XYZ file of N, CA and C in Angstrom:
447
model
N 42.881 35.543 16.821
C 41.811 35.538 15.846
C 40.476 35.533 16.575
N 39.603 36.417 16.198
C 38.300 36.552 16.833
C 37.373 35.415 16.417
N 36.575 34.876 17.379
C 35.603 33.867 16.991
C 34.528 34.488 16.101
N 34.105 33.761 15.075
C 33.120 34.303 14.135
C 31.693 34.034 14.578
N 31.449 32.894 15.191
C 30.096 32.522 15.602
C 30.028 32.393 17.112
N 28.815 32.366 17.624
C 28.638 32.171 19.052
C 28.659 33.486 19.809
N 28.602 33.381 21.129
C 28.564 34.596 21.937
C 29.884 35.351 21.843
N 29.792 36.664 21.929
C 30.986 37.500 21.881
C 31.674 37.469 23.245
N 32.989 37.399 23.256
C 33.698 37.382 24.538
C 33.614 38.734 25.230
N 33.601 38.696 26.566
C 33.543 39.924 27.347
C 34.926 40.508 27.592
N 35.962 39.713 27.476
C 37.313 40.171 27.782
C 38.265 39.765 26.676
N 39.358 40.495 26.574
C 40.339 40.231 25.528
C 40.975 38.853 25.649
N 41.018 38.303 26.844
C 41.759 37.059 27.052
C 41.117 35.859 26.352
N 39.936 35.998 25.816
C 39.279 34.879 25.153
C 39.819 34.628 23.746
N 40.505 35.598 23.191
C 41.048 35.403 21.851
C 42.337 36.202 21.708
N 43.143 35.823 20.761
C 44.400 36.530 20.506
C 44.194 37.484 19.348
N 44.514 38.740 19.537
C 44.382 39.721 18.464
C 45.426 39.476 17.386
N 46.590 39.075 17.803
C 47.687 38.841 16.865
C 48.616 37.806 17.482
N 49.564 37.363 16.720
C 50.498 36.356 17.210
C 51.283 36.917 18.405
N 51.306 36.174 19.479
C 52.050 36.586 20.656
C 51.297 37.508 21.600
N 50.052 37.865 21.257
C 49.272 38.791 22.082
C 49.101 38.253 23.504
N 48.648 37.024 23.628
C 48.403 36.447 24.947
C 49.702 36.319 25.727
N 50.751 35.865 25.045
C 52.029 35.667 25.722
C 52.561 36.981 26.292
N 52.500 38.053 25.521
C 52.985 39.353 25.999
C 52.158 39.837 27.190
N 50.846 39.782 27.043
C 49.989 40.290 28.114
C 50.074 39.432 29.368
N 50.108 38.109 29.195
C 50.213 37.212 30.345
C 51.558 37.412 31.037
N 52.629 37.537 30.259
C 53.958 37.747 30.836
C 54.006 39.050 31.621
N 53.412 40.108 31.068
C 53.388 41.396 31.766
C 52.580 41.283 33.056
N 51.442 40.595 32.993
C 50.602 40.434 34.178
C 51.352 39.673 35.260
N 52.030 38.578 34.870
C 52.786 37.797 35.845
C 53.937 38.603 36.425
N 54.600 39.406 35.605
C 55.688 40.251 36.102
C 55.155 41.263 37.114
N 53.992 41.845 36.818
C 53.378 42.784 37.754
C 53.017 42.091 39.064
N 52.488 40.866 38.965
C 52.143 40.114 40.165
C 53.384 39.796 40.977
N 54.450 39.387 40.282
C 55.692 39.043 40.973
C 56.228 40.254 41.723
N 56.298 41.389 41.062
C 56.832 42.578 41.730
C 55.919 43.002 42.877
N 54.621 42.808 42.706
C 53.691 43.149 43.779
C 53.842 42.247 44.982
N 54.041 40.949 44.756
C 54.192 40.020 45.868
C 55.549 40.162 46.537
N 56.591 40.340 45.750
C 57.931 40.416 46.314
C 58.160 41.754 47.011
N 57.739 42.837 46.364
C 57.964 44.167 46.931
C 56.830 44.600 47.853
N 55.782 43.790 47.922
C 54.621 44.055 48.772
C 53.977 45.402 48.458
N 53.724 45.629 47.188
C 52.995 46.831 46.786
C 51.594 46.761 47.377
N 50.967 47.897 47.518
C 49.630 47.902 48.093
C 48.587 47.412 47.106
N 48.739 47.748 45.824
C 47.766 47.325 44.825
C 48.447 46.410 43.819
N 48.051 45.163 43.808
C 48.604 44.212 42.853
C 47.598 43.968 41.746
N 46.389 43.667 42.100
C 45.343 43.405 41.121
C 44.043 43.968 41.667
N 43.372 44.764 40.877
C 42.094 45.288 41.323
C 41.233 45.584 40.112
N 39.952 45.610 40.361
C 39.003 45.938 39.306
C 37.737 46.466 39.957
N 37.025 47.258 39.228
C 35.757 47.776 39.699
C 34.681 47.285 38.746
N 33.700 46.585 39.280
C 32.619 46.091 38.436
C 31.370 45.898 39.288
N 30.251 45.731 38.622
C 29.006 45.479 39.328
C 28.958 44.017 39.738
N 28.369 43.762 40.915
C 28.245 42.388 41.380
C 27.190 41.666 40.563
N 27.384 40.366 40.416
C 26.459 39.577 39.598
C 25.291 39.041 40.418
N 25.164 39.469 41.658
C 24.071 39.015 42.499
C 23.474 40.212 43.233
N 22.258 40.060 43.692
C 21.581 41.138 44.407
C 21.860 40.982 45.896
N 22.283 42.061 46.521
C 22.544 42.057 47.959
C 21.429 42.815 48.666
N 21.060 42.339 49.844
C 19.975 42.969 50.593
C 20.445 44.159 51.422
N 21.761 44.275 51.613
C 22.290 45.375 52.416
C 23.712 45.694 51.980
N 24.205 46.830 52.447
C 25.591 47.191 52.123
C 26.566 46.233 52.797
N 26.214 45.731 53.981
C 27.071 44.759 54.662
C 27.201 43.497 53.827
N 26.091 43.012 53.318
C 26.115 41.812 52.479
C 26.905 42.061 51.196
N 26.730 43.221 50.608
C 27.455 43.564 49.392
C 28.961 43.598 49.643
N 29.380 44.197 50.750
C 30.807 44.255 51.098
C 31.350 42.859 51.413
N 30.542 42.029 52.059
C 30.944 40.655 52.376
C 31.186 39.866 51.087
N 30.293 40.003 50.129
C 30.437 39.319 48.839
C 31.683 39.823 48.116
N 31.901 41.132 48.131
C 33.081 41.704 47.472
C 34.369 41.210 48.127
N 34.394 41.149 49.454
C 35.583 40.655 50.165
C 35.829 39.188 49.846
N 34.750 38.414 49.738
C 34.885 36.997 49.403
C 35.449 36.816 47.999
N 34.932 37.585 47.042
C 35.437 37.490 45.669
C 36.897 37.934 45.588
N 37.251 38.965 46.352
C 38.646 39.422 46.381
C 39.550 38.345 46.965
N 39.080 37.674 48.015
C 39.900 36.621 48.623
C 40.076 35.441 47.673
N 39.034 35.094 46.920
C 39.154 34.002 45.947
C 40.223 34.309 44.907
N 40.199 35.532 44.360
C 41.181 35.905 43.346
C 42.580 35.972 43.937
N 42.701 36.559 45.126
C 44.017 36.718 45.750
C 44.646 35.369 46.087
N 43.858 34.458 46.654
C 44.388 33.130 47.000
C 44.763 32.375 45.735
N 43.943 32.480 44.690
C 44.275 31.816 43.429
C 45.597 32.349 42.876
N 45.759 33.682 42.853
C 46.995 34.277 42.324
C 48.210 33.839 43.133
N 48.067 33.834 44.447
C 49.186 33.434 45.310
C 49.587 31.995 45.022
N 48.616 31.096 44.960
C 48.916 29.678 44.691
C 49.509 29.494 43.297
N 48.997 30.235 42.322
C 49.480 30.140 40.947
C 50.936 30.576 40.853
N 51.262 31.681 41.479
C 52.633 32.210 41.431
C 53.599 31.273 42.145
N 53.189 30.735 43.283
C 54.053 29.793 44.007
C 54.269 28.539 43.168
N 53.194 28.044 42.527
C 53.299 26.846 41.696
C 54.210 27.067 40.493
N 54.188 28.259 39.917
C 55.060 28.572 38.784
C 56.522 28.682 39.202
N 56.755 28.861 40.475
C 58.117 29.013 40.953
C 58.638 30.429 40.811
N 57.743 31.382 40.588
C 58.147 32.778 40.461
C 58.726 33.264 41.787
N 58.109 32.861 42.871
C 58.650 33.102 44.208
C 58.716 31.745 44.902
N 59.728 31.512 45.730
C 59.873 30.192 46.346
C 58.682 29.798 47.214
N 58.188 30.714 48.005
C 56.996 30.449 48.806
C 56.412 31.783 49.235
N 55.200 31.751 49.587
C 54.528 32.959 50.058
C 53.811 32.596 51.347
N 54.519 32.708 52.446
C 53.980 32.279 53.728
C 53.118 33.337 54.405
N 53.366 34.599 54.083
C 52.590 35.668 54.711
C 51.136 35.598 54.257
N 50.201 35.846 55.185
C 48.794 35.858 54.774
C 48.503 37.053 53.870
N 47.518 36.885 53.023
C 47.072 37.968 52.145
C 46.234 38.944 52.962
N 46.370 40.215 52.678
C 45.645 41.244 53.415
C 44.521 41.785 52.537
N 43.313 41.789 53.083
C 42.162 42.382 52.407
C 41.635 43.487 53.310
N 41.442 44.660 52.724
C 40.919 45.798 53.468
C 39.440 45.974 53.144
N 38.663 46.247 54.179
C 37.220 46.413 54.026
C 36.785 47.590 54.889
N 35.827 48.363 54.411
C 35.369 49.523 55.175
C 34.040 49.275 55.884
N 33.626 48.027 55.998
C 32.347 47.702 56.614
C 32.576 46.722 57.761
N 32.351 47.179 58.988
C 32.592 46.334 60.166
C 31.693 45.099 60.181
N 30.469 45.221 59.702
C 29.568 44.069 59.651
C 30.094 42.984 58.730
N 30.624 43.384 57.583
C 31.194 42.416 56.639
C 32.418 41.740 57.237
N 33.239 42.512 57.952
C 34.427 41.938 58.600
C 34.005 40.936 59.664
N 33.012 41.296 60.476
C 32.525 40.391 61.522
C 31.955 39.109 60.917
N 31.195 39.225 59.833
C 30.640 38.035 59.175
C 31.738 37.153 58.603
N 32.781 37.756 58.051
C 33.876 36.982 57.465
C 34.668 36.246 58.538
N 34.812 36.846 59.701
C 35.608 36.239 60.767
C 34.804 35.274 61.627
N 33.513 35.234 61.445
C 32.643 34.344 62.231
C 32.587 32.968 61.580
N 33.039 31.917 62.278
C 33.052 30.585 61.666
C 31.671 29.929 61.554
N 30.691 30.417 62.297
C 29.355 29.814 62.254
C 28.430 30.609 61.352
N 27.440 29.942 60.823
C 26.427 30.624 60.015
C 25.298 31.097 60.914
N 24.730 32.203 60.554
C 23.616 32.766 61.306
C 22.388 32.851 60.411
N 21.249 33.013 61.042
C 19.995 33.084 60.305
C 19.998 34.233 59.298
N 20.642 35.337 59.647
C 20.623 36.500 58.751
C 21.505 36.312 57.519
N 22.345 35.272 57.506
C 23.228 35.023 56.365
C 22.845 33.778 55.574
N 21.739 33.150 55.914
C 21.415 31.869 55.284
C 21.067 31.985 53.802
N 20.679 33.167 53.350
C 20.310 33.340 51.940
C 21.520 33.608 51.041
N 22.689 33.862 51.624
C 23.890 34.126 50.825
C 24.399 32.804 50.258
N 24.747 32.818 48.986
C 25.224 31.603 48.330
C 26.471 31.068 49.023
N 26.595 29.754 49.070
C 27.712 29.108 49.765
C 29.076 29.533 49.250
N 29.185 29.810 47.963
C 30.498 30.151 47.411
C 31.075 31.413 48.039
N 30.232 32.280 48.571
C 30.727 33.510 49.171
C 31.249 33.306 50.593
N 31.018 32.144 51.174
C 31.509 31.872 52.524
C 32.928 31.311 52.523
N 33.543 31.188 51.360
C 34.908 30.655 51.287
C 35.899 31.546 52.023
N 35.602 32.820 52.154
C 36.506 33.724 52.862
C 36.694 33.283 54.311
N 35.666 32.709 54.898
C 35.771 32.222 56.282
C 36.829 31.129 56.400
N 36.840 30.219 55.443
C 37.820 29.133 55.445
C 39.233 29.680 55.269
N 39.394 30.638 54.367
C 40.715 31.233 54.147
C 41.213 31.947 55.400
N 40.328 32.634 56.101
C 40.711 33.326 57.336
C 41.072 32.307 58.411
N 40.260 31.261 58.538
C 40.510 30.220 59.533
C 41.838 29.504 59.282
N 42.171 29.278 58.002
C 43.423 28.602 57.644
C 44.632 29.528 57.705
N 44.408 30.809 57.904
C 45.511 31.763 57.985
C 46.023 32.235 56.637
N 45.291 31.942 55.568
C 45.711 32.387 54.237
C 45.352 33.848 53.990
N 44.315 34.326 54.663
C 43.818 35.689 54.453
C 43.588 36.350 55.807
N 43.895 37.637 55.867
C 43.527 38.463 57.017
C 42.718 39.629 56.470
N 41.677 39.985 57.197
C 40.821 41.086 56.761
C 40.885 42.186 57.817
N 41.128 43.405 57.352
C 41.287 44.539 58.252
C 40.328 45.660 57.885
N 39.989 46.441 58.897
C 39.147 47.622 58.711
C 40.006 48.757 58.179
N 39.494 49.451 57.202
C 40.119 50.667 56.695
C 39.008 51.698 56.532
N 39.312 52.934 56.822
C 38.303 53.984 56.725
C 37.870 54.165 55.271
N 36.621 54.466 55.069
C 36.058 54.623 53.727
C 36.829 55.645 52.896
N 37.305 56.707 53.524
C 38.057 57.738 52.795
C 39.375 57.221 52.231
N 39.885 56.129 52.781
C 41.162 55.569 52.332
C 40.983 54.552 51.199
N 39.742 54.187 50.895
C 39.473 53.199 49.848
C 39.555 53.856 48.472
N 39.881 53.050 47.450
C 39.862 53.537 46.072
C 38.415 53.753 45.660
N 38.177 54.749 44.875
C 36.818 55.013 44.410
C 36.452 54.063 43.295
N 35.184 53.712 43.224
C 34.686 52.846 42.157
C 34.626 53.622 40.855
N 34.997 52.958 39.785
C 34.940 53.565 38.458
C 33.974 52.737 37.635
N 32.835 53.289 37.307
C 31.829 52.539 36.537
C 31.805 52.966 35.109
């Protein structure tokens, strides 16, 4: 049932269109995640959207995107393990990036003067890399999926 008052939701998950809507969609999403984690598909979850913050360079923009991807990937991995869908997921998550500067910033445990303006929440990727939960690799730009706006 759609909310009548207040702000309109941006995504379908905020309300149920009909009885069982959320259950069907959530079950399908979890099944897709399970098959992606177990069979190690290349694309499990992805989306193309505009960033909610202004970046001063393409390196910073790629760094923010990699950080947001790592947050979602680590959350999904922990959620699936907690549900018991897979017994454990010991392999690190792989994130591909086409910007060497963003990769270098993500793998650098120290902060530098040129990164001091980036919000702290985007530096979580460093912790995930240090803990071995995430690995970030270079991939050529031609091999990346195109953005769909």
